[in-house]
Amino acid sequence: MLSLVANSQAFTGLAGELAKFSALFTSPANLAGKFTSFASAVGNQLSASAGISASSASGEISFFQAVSRAFGVLGMGTNTLRLLGGLWTTVWIALVSVAFSIILGFLFGMLMTVKKRPVQIICRIYLEFMRIMPQMVLLFVAYYGLTRMFNISLSGEAASILVFTLWGTAEMGDLVRGALESVPKHQYESGRAIGLTERQIFLYIVIPQTLRLLIPLSMNLITRMIKTTSLVVFVGVIEVVKIGQQIIEANRLTVPTASIAVYFVIFMMYFFVCWILSLAARFIEKKQKL
């Protein structure tokens, strides 16, 4: 009995819905009203979208606002501190490589002044090889080749320091050779005339003049080495360029112009570091002239 009552109520509700649906199509006024309200809603939505597009096209979001949003990415979280940390990684790799390059390059430069033919040939081959071979290729050979050849674990930082030291030693050695050979011969003869030994002539006459000539040339090499450290990103080193790429990718959808600000800041960081070195070299040159 209860099931019959429930079924009759369900059929009654279904009949009511069918009556409403049939009334919609049988009454032209109702059908026109429904379509009119639907068209009005669609029109309002399209008008709102067109208004937004028109305001954007008319320059409401100007270039300066886009740039301001791009630079605002640097203030999000610890993005600026991360860039500074990446800059320190870059400078640290460059400083360690430069320190080793100066020491080894000075020895290599003195070796290049030896008058023995086999020694000169070996030094020239090493110098030309390091000059011709791109630093990126050397990084790949050191990071991927040496580790597999000798079955050793070599970090990206260690491989970078190794490559830049070898490259810097060759370049610094050639600078030292040129500076040593530029010392006039009469300086040696004058030292011998006053009774100085060859070691004293080298320490007190040749070395001071060589260092004076090397300072501007070595600063140029150090600047080149700092700029070339941007290649270490290809061997997995998280330095300033890599961190900048990570920040850009993290904000690619929300702030598409973030790359403008990030790469501008990276450029200024490199410029500031190299500018300090240039000022230091100029200051030392002035002190030497006095």
mmCIF file of C-alpha atoms in Angstrom, residues 24-275:
data_model
loop_
_atom_site.group_PDB
_atom_site.id
_atom_site.type_symbol
_atom_site.label_atom_id
_atom_site.label_comp_id
_atom_site.label_asym_id
_atom_site.label_seq_id
_atom_site.Cartn_x
_atom_site.Cartn_y
_atom_site.Cartn_z
ATOM 1 C CA LEU A 24 7.380 26.518 -22.264
ATOM 2 C CA PHE A 25 7.097 25.421 -25.887
ATOM 3 C CA THR A 26 3.358 25.856 -26.266
ATOM 4 C CA SER A 27 3.455 29.437 -24.968
ATOM 5 C CA PRO A 28 5.459 31.699 -27.294
ATOM 6 C CA ALA A 29 5.565 34.437 -24.667
ATOM 7 C CA ASN A 30 7.283 32.191 -22.123
ATOM 8 C CA LEU A 31 9.774 30.925 -24.705
ATOM 9 C CA ALA A 32 10.624 34.454 -25.843
ATOM 10 C CA GLY A 33 11.102 35.579 -22.266
ATOM 11 C CA LYS A 34 13.530 32.784 -21.494
ATOM 12 C CA PHE A 35 15.602 33.508 -24.578
ATOM 13 C CA THR A 36 15.526 37.243 -23.860
ATOM 14 C CA SER A 37 16.884 36.796 -20.333
ATOM 15 C CA PHE A 38 19.551 34.375 -21.568
ATOM 16 C CA ALA A 39 20.661 36.768 -24.338
ATOM 17 C CA SER A 40 20.778 39.644 -21.878
ATOM 18 C CA ALA A 41 23.017 37.704 -19.506
ATOM 19 C CA VAL A 42 25.383 36.701 -22.327
ATOM 20 C CA GLY A 43 25.496 40.275 -23.597
ATOM 21 C CA ASN A 44 26.368 41.634 -20.173
ATOM 22 C CA GLN A 45 29.189 39.121 -19.829
ATOM 23 C CA LEU A 46 30.578 39.964 -23.288
ATOM 24 C CA SER A 47 30.364 43.679 -22.555
ATOM 25 C CA ALA A 48 32.313 43.229 -19.329
ATOM 26 C CA SER A 49 34.995 41.205 -21.144
ATOM 27 C CA ALA A 50 35.184 43.768 -23.928
ATOM 28 C CA GLY A 51 35.552 46.526 -21.359
ATOM 29 C CA ILE A 52 38.494 44.750 -19.731
ATOM 30 C CA SER A 53 40.143 44.148 -23.083
ATOM 31 C CA ALA A 54 39.587 47.728 -24.131
ATOM 32 C CA SER A 55 41.023 49.089 -20.908
ATOM 33 C CA SER A 56 44.079 46.842 -21.294
ATOM 34 C CA ALA A 57 44.516 47.860 -24.911
ATOM 35 C CA SER A 58 44.159 51.533 -24.064
ATOM 36 C CA GLY A 59 47.191 51.262 -21.778
ATOM 37 C CA GLU A 60 45.632 51.014 -18.332
ATOM 38 C CA ILE A 61 48.362 48.467 -17.440
ATOM 39 C CA SER A 62 51.219 50.613 -18.625
ATOM 40 C CA PHE A 63 54.835 49.704 -19.264
ATOM 41 C CA PHE A 64 55.887 51.249 -15.971
ATOM 42 C CA GLN A 65 53.335 49.194 -14.082
ATOM 43 C CA ALA A 66 54.611 46.023 -15.775
ATOM 44 C CA VAL A 67 58.191 46.909 -14.852
ATOM 45 C CA SER A 68 57.097 47.704 -11.296
ATOM 46 C CA ARG A 69 55.450 44.295 -10.987
ATOM 47 C CA ALA A 70 58.601 42.674 -12.404
ATOM 48 C CA PHE A 71 60.826 44.310 -9.794
ATOM 49 C CA GLY A 72 58.287 43.444 -7.120
ATOM 50 C CA VAL A 73 59.243 39.796 -7.632
ATOM 51 C CA LEU A 74 62.630 40.548 -6.053
ATOM 52 C CA GLY A 75 60.884 41.549 -2.832
ATOM 53 C CA MET A 76 58.927 38.322 -2.578
ATOM 54 C CA GLY A 77 60.199 36.000 0.130
ATOM 55 C CA THR A 78 63.976 35.636 0.076
ATOM 56 C CA ASN A 79 64.553 36.143 -3.651
ATOM 57 C CA THR A 80 67.035 38.988 -3.169
ATOM 58 C CA LEU A 81 68.982 37.059 -0.527
ATOM 59 C CA ARG A 82 69.062 34.037 -2.818
ATOM 60 C CA LEU A 83 70.545 36.139 -5.622
ATOM 61 C CA LEU A 84 73.175 37.519 -3.258
ATOM 62 C CA GLY A 85 74.011 33.985 -2.152
ATOM 63 C CA GLY A 86 74.381 32.932 -5.770
ATOM 64 C CA LEU A 87 76.641 35.929 -6.396
ATOM 65 C CA TRP A 88 78.837 34.863 -3.498
ATOM 66 C CA THR A 89 79.143 31.381 -5.043
ATOM 67 C CA THR A 90 80.225 32.973 -8.322
ATOM 68 C CA VAL A 91 82.756 35.274 -6.651
ATOM 69 C CA TRP A 92 84.086 32.468 -4.439
ATOM 70 C CA ILE A 93 84.773 30.196 -7.422
ATOM 71 C CA ALA A 94 86.441 33.081 -9.255
ATOM 72 C CA LEU A 95 88.590 34.142 -6.276
ATOM 73 C CA VAL A 96 89.864 30.633 -5.563
ATOM 74 C CA SER A 97 90.625 30.103 -9.252
ATOM 75 C CA VAL A 98 92.409 33.461 -9.472
ATOM 76 C CA ALA A 99 94.515 32.722 -6.379
ATOM 77 C CA PHE A 100 95.738 29.432 -7.827
ATOM 78 C CA SER A 101 96.162 30.986 -11.280
ATOM 79 C CA ILE A 102 98.405 33.765 -9.990
ATOM 80 C CA ILE A 103 100.727 31.376 -8.173
ATOM 81 C CA LEU A 104 100.889 28.727 -10.878
ATOM 82 C CA GLY A 105 100.833 31.309 -13.665
ATOM 83 C CA PHE A 106 103.894 33.066 -12.270
ATOM 84 C CA LEU A 107 105.776 29.777 -12.221
ATOM 85 C CA PHE A 108 104.533 28.895 -15.686
ATOM 86 C CA GLY A 109 105.586 32.302 -17.000
ATOM 87 C CA MET A 110 109.116 31.860 -15.674
ATOM 88 C CA LEU A 111 109.194 28.393 -17.223
ATOM 89 C CA MET A 112 108.228 29.887 -20.583
ATOM 90 C CA THR A 113 111.337 32.096 -20.510
ATOM 91 C CA VAL A 114 113.615 29.054 -20.397
ATOM 92 C CA LYS A 115 115.684 28.911 -23.581
ATOM 93 C CA LYS A 116 115.459 25.138 -24.010
ATOM 94 C CA ARG A 117 113.524 24.196 -27.123
ATOM 95 C CA PRO A 118 111.567 21.159 -25.755
ATOM 96 C CA VAL A 119 110.362 23.215 -22.780
ATOM 97 C CA GLN A 120 109.235 26.043 -25.035
ATOM 98 C CA ILE A 121 107.334 23.646 -27.302
ATOM 99 C CA ILE A 122 105.495 22.009 -24.390
ATOM 100 C CA CYS A 123 104.592 25.379 -22.887
ATOM 101 C CA ARG A 124 103.370 26.703 -26.230
ATOM 102 C CA ILE A 125 101.194 23.619 -26.842
ATOM 103 C CA TYR A 126 99.611 23.944 -23.397
ATOM 104 C CA LEU A 127 99.015 27.676 -23.860
ATOM 105 C CA GLU A 128 97.434 27.316 -27.300
ATOM 106 C CA PHE A 129 95.304 24.361 -26.204
ATOM 107 C CA MET A 130 93.842 26.306 -23.281
ATOM 108 C CA ARG A 131 93.242 29.345 -25.461
ATOM 109 C CA ILE A 132 91.576 27.518 -28.341
ATOM 110 C CA MET A 133 89.436 25.080 -26.335
ATOM 111 C CA PRO A 134 86.145 26.668 -25.128
ATOM 112 C CA GLN A 135 85.732 26.777 -21.359
ATOM 113 C CA MET A 136 82.357 25.044 -21.598
ATOM 114 C CA VAL A 137 83.948 22.035 -23.292
ATOM 115 C CA LEU A 138 86.628 21.921 -20.619
ATOM 116 C CA LEU A 139 83.954 22.003 -17.926
ATOM 117 C CA PHE A 140 82.146 19.057 -19.509
ATOM 118 C CA VAL A 141 85.399 17.111 -19.835
ATOM 119 C CA ALA A 142 86.334 17.768 -16.206
ATOM 120 C CA TYR A 143 82.877 17.148 -14.725
ATOM 121 C CA TYR A 144 81.691 14.232 -16.842
ATOM 122 C CA GLY A 145 84.859 12.810 -18.407
ATOM 123 C CA LEU A 146 87.270 12.712 -15.466
ATOM 124 C CA THR A 147 84.677 11.329 -13.073
ATOM 125 C CA ARG A 148 83.925 8.374 -15.349
ATOM 126 C CA MET A 149 87.490 7.834 -16.511
ATOM 127 C CA PHE A 150 89.012 7.679 -13.034
ATOM 128 C CA ASN A 151 85.835 6.671 -11.156
ATOM 129 C CA ILE A 152 86.018 9.640 -8.777
ATOM 130 C CA SER A 153 83.391 11.913 -7.288
ATOM 131 C CA LEU A 154 83.938 15.496 -8.411
ATOM 132 C CA SER A 155 81.511 18.253 -7.496
ATOM 133 C CA GLY A 156 80.540 21.007 -9.886
ATOM 134 C CA GLU A 157 82.420 23.585 -7.812
ATOM 135 C CA ALA A 158 85.612 21.504 -7.796
ATOM 136 C CA ALA A 159 85.413 20.902 -11.551
ATOM 137 C CA SER A 160 84.864 24.610 -12.140
ATOM 138 C CA ILE A 161 87.836 25.627 -10.000
ATOM 139 C CA LEU A 162 90.021 23.040 -11.757
ATOM 140 C CA VAL A 163 89.081 24.276 -15.244
ATOM 141 C CA PHE A 164 89.379 27.968 -14.438
ATOM 142 C CA THR A 165 92.700 27.404 -12.690
ATOM 143 C CA LEU A 166 94.139 25.605 -15.725
ATOM 144 C CA TRP A 167 92.834 28.299 -18.038
ATOM 145 C CA GLY A 168 93.975 31.134 -15.770
ATOM 146 C CA THR A 169 97.425 29.570 -15.344
ATOM 147 C CA ALA A 170 97.947 29.568 -19.104
ATOM 148 C CA GLU A 171 96.767 33.154 -19.557
ATOM 149 C CA MET A 172 98.615 34.460 -16.504
ATOM 150 C CA GLY A 173 101.766 32.618 -17.527
ATOM 151 C CA ASP A 174 101.774 34.330 -20.901
ATOM 152 C CA LEU A 175 101.334 37.707 -19.199
ATOM 153 C CA VAL A 176 104.231 36.958 -16.833
ATOM 154 C CA ARG A 177 106.412 35.880 -19.735
ATOM 155 C CA GLY A 178 105.706 39.119 -21.578
ATOM 156 C CA ALA A 179 106.378 41.200 -18.464
ATOM 157 C CA LEU A 180 109.664 39.408 -17.748
ATOM 158 C CA GLU A 181 110.882 39.796 -21.311
ATOM 159 C CA SER A 182 109.929 43.484 -21.332
ATOM 160 C CA VAL A 183 112.504 44.287 -18.621
ATOM 161 C CA PRO A 184 115.432 45.921 -20.459
ATOM 162 C CA LYS A 185 118.676 43.951 -20.597
ATOM 163 C CA HIS A 186 120.684 46.819 -19.193
ATOM 164 C CA GLN A 187 118.796 46.315 -15.896
ATOM 165 C CA TYR A 188 120.429 42.899 -15.589
ATOM 166 C CA GLU A 189 123.807 44.292 -16.613
ATOM 167 C CA SER A 190 123.551 47.125 -14.094
ATOM 168 C CA GLY A 191 122.756 44.658 -11.337
ATOM 169 C CA ARG A 192 125.747 42.511 -12.207
ATOM 170 C CA ALA A 193 127.939 45.603 -12.379
ATOM 171 C CA ILE A 194 127.200 46.512 -8.755
ATOM 172 C CA GLY A 195 127.901 42.974 -7.612
ATOM 173 C CA LEU A 196 124.416 41.531 -7.259
ATOM 174 C CA THR A 197 123.859 37.834 -7.751
ATOM 175 C CA GLU A 198 121.344 36.493 -10.265
ATOM 176 C CA ARG A 199 118.920 35.756 -7.469
ATOM 177 C CA GLN A 200 119.214 39.294 -6.075
ATOM 178 C CA ILE A 201 118.780 40.779 -9.547
ATOM 179 C CA PHE A 202 115.603 38.740 -10.004
ATOM 180 C CA LEU A 203 114.171 39.588 -6.574
ATOM 181 C CA TYR A 204 115.048 43.267 -6.296
ATOM 182 C CA ILE A 205 115.110 44.461 -9.915
ATOM 183 C CA VAL A 206 113.073 42.175 -12.173
ATOM 184 C CA ILE A 207 110.161 41.192 -9.889
ATOM 185 C CA PRO A 208 109.141 44.774 -8.893
ATOM 186 C CA GLN A 209 109.070 45.912 -12.505
ATOM 187 C CA THR A 210 107.205 42.779 -13.569
ATOM 188 C CA LEU A 211 104.513 43.245 -10.937
ATOM 189 C CA ARG A 212 104.022 46.862 -11.988
ATOM 190 C CA LEU A 213 103.397 45.760 -15.555
ATOM 191 C CA LEU A 214 101.201 42.835 -14.526
ATOM 192 C CA ILE A 215 98.658 44.696 -12.402
ATOM 193 C CA PRO A 216 96.465 46.187 -15.184
ATOM 194 C CA LEU A 217 96.775 43.071 -17.341
ATOM 195 C CA SER A 218 95.937 40.716 -14.487
ATOM 196 C CA MET A 219 92.878 42.765 -13.513
ATOM 197 C CA ASN A 220 91.580 42.323 -17.040
ATOM 198 C CA LEU A 221 92.076 38.562 -16.767
ATOM 199 C CA ILE A 222 90.360 38.424 -13.364
ATOM 200 C CA THR A 223 87.378 40.329 -14.756
ATOM 201 C CA ARG A 224 87.122 37.904 -17.670
ATOM 202 C CA MET A 225 87.286 34.975 -15.272
ATOM 203 C CA ILE A 226 84.484 36.351 -13.094
ATOM 204 C CA LYS A 227 82.231 36.823 -16.113
ATOM 205 C CA THR A 228 83.064 33.369 -17.463
ATOM 206 C CA THR A 229 81.962 31.727 -14.207
ATOM 207 C CA SER A 230 78.387 32.030 -15.487
ATOM 208 C CA LEU A 231 79.137 28.836 -17.460
ATOM 209 C CA VAL A 232 79.319 26.741 -14.278
ATOM 210 C CA VAL A 233 75.522 26.508 -14.329
ATOM 211 C CA PHE A 234 75.916 23.778 -16.985
ATOM 212 C CA VAL A 235 77.697 21.471 -14.521
ATOM 213 C CA GLY A 236 75.088 21.787 -11.784
ATOM 214 C CA VAL A 237 76.486 24.681 -9.755
ATOM 215 C CA ILE A 238 73.717 26.780 -8.181
ATOM 216 C CA GLU A 239 75.132 30.256 -8.782
ATOM 217 C CA VAL A 240 73.520 33.635 -9.475
ATOM 218 C CA VAL A 241 72.350 32.903 -13.036
ATOM 219 C CA LYS A 242 70.783 29.565 -12.034
ATOM 220 C CA ILE A 243 68.975 31.138 -9.084
ATOM 221 C CA GLY A 244 67.716 33.891 -11.384
ATOM 222 C CA GLN A 245 66.298 31.262 -13.733
ATOM 223 C CA GLN A 246 64.583 29.529 -10.817
ATOM 224 C CA ILE A 247 62.952 32.806 -9.714
ATOM 225 C CA ILE A 248 61.754 33.514 -13.256
ATOM 226 C CA GLU A 249 60.263 30.024 -13.651
ATOM 227 C CA ALA A 250 58.513 30.235 -10.282
ATOM 228 C CA ASN A 251 56.743 33.480 -11.322
ATOM 229 C CA ARG A 252 56.327 32.743 -15.026
ATOM 230 C CA LEU A 253 52.517 32.561 -14.892
ATOM 231 C CA THR A 254 51.812 35.315 -12.379
ATOM 232 C CA VAL A 255 54.500 37.815 -13.465
ATOM 233 C CA PRO A 256 55.608 37.067 -17.051
ATOM 234 C CA THR A 257 57.907 40.122 -17.070
ATOM 235 C CA ALA A 258 59.960 38.965 -14.089
ATOM 236 C CA SER A 259 62.921 38.175 -16.343
ATOM 237 C CA ILE A 260 63.399 41.915 -16.997
ATOM 238 C CA ALA A 261 64.058 42.665 -13.351
ATOM 239 C CA VAL A 262 65.972 39.488 -12.521
ATOM 240 C CA TYR A 263 68.453 39.701 -15.382
ATOM 241 C CA PHE A 264 68.881 43.435 -14.858
ATOM 242 C CA VAL A 265 69.830 42.830 -11.224
ATOM 243 C CA ILE A 266 72.236 40.038 -12.244
ATOM 244 C CA PHE A 267 73.813 42.395 -14.779
ATOM 245 C CA MET A 268 74.259 45.066 -12.119
ATOM 246 C CA MET A 269 75.811 42.526 -9.738
ATOM 247 C CA TYR A 270 78.431 41.505 -12.304
ATOM 248 C CA PHE A 271 79.027 45.137 -13.218
ATOM 249 C CA PHE A 272 79.465 46.163 -9.577
ATOM 250 C CA VAL A 273 81.996 43.410 -8.835
ATOM 251 C CA CYS A 274 84.050 44.117 -11.975
ATOM 252 C CA TRP A 275 83.841 47.864 -11.379
#
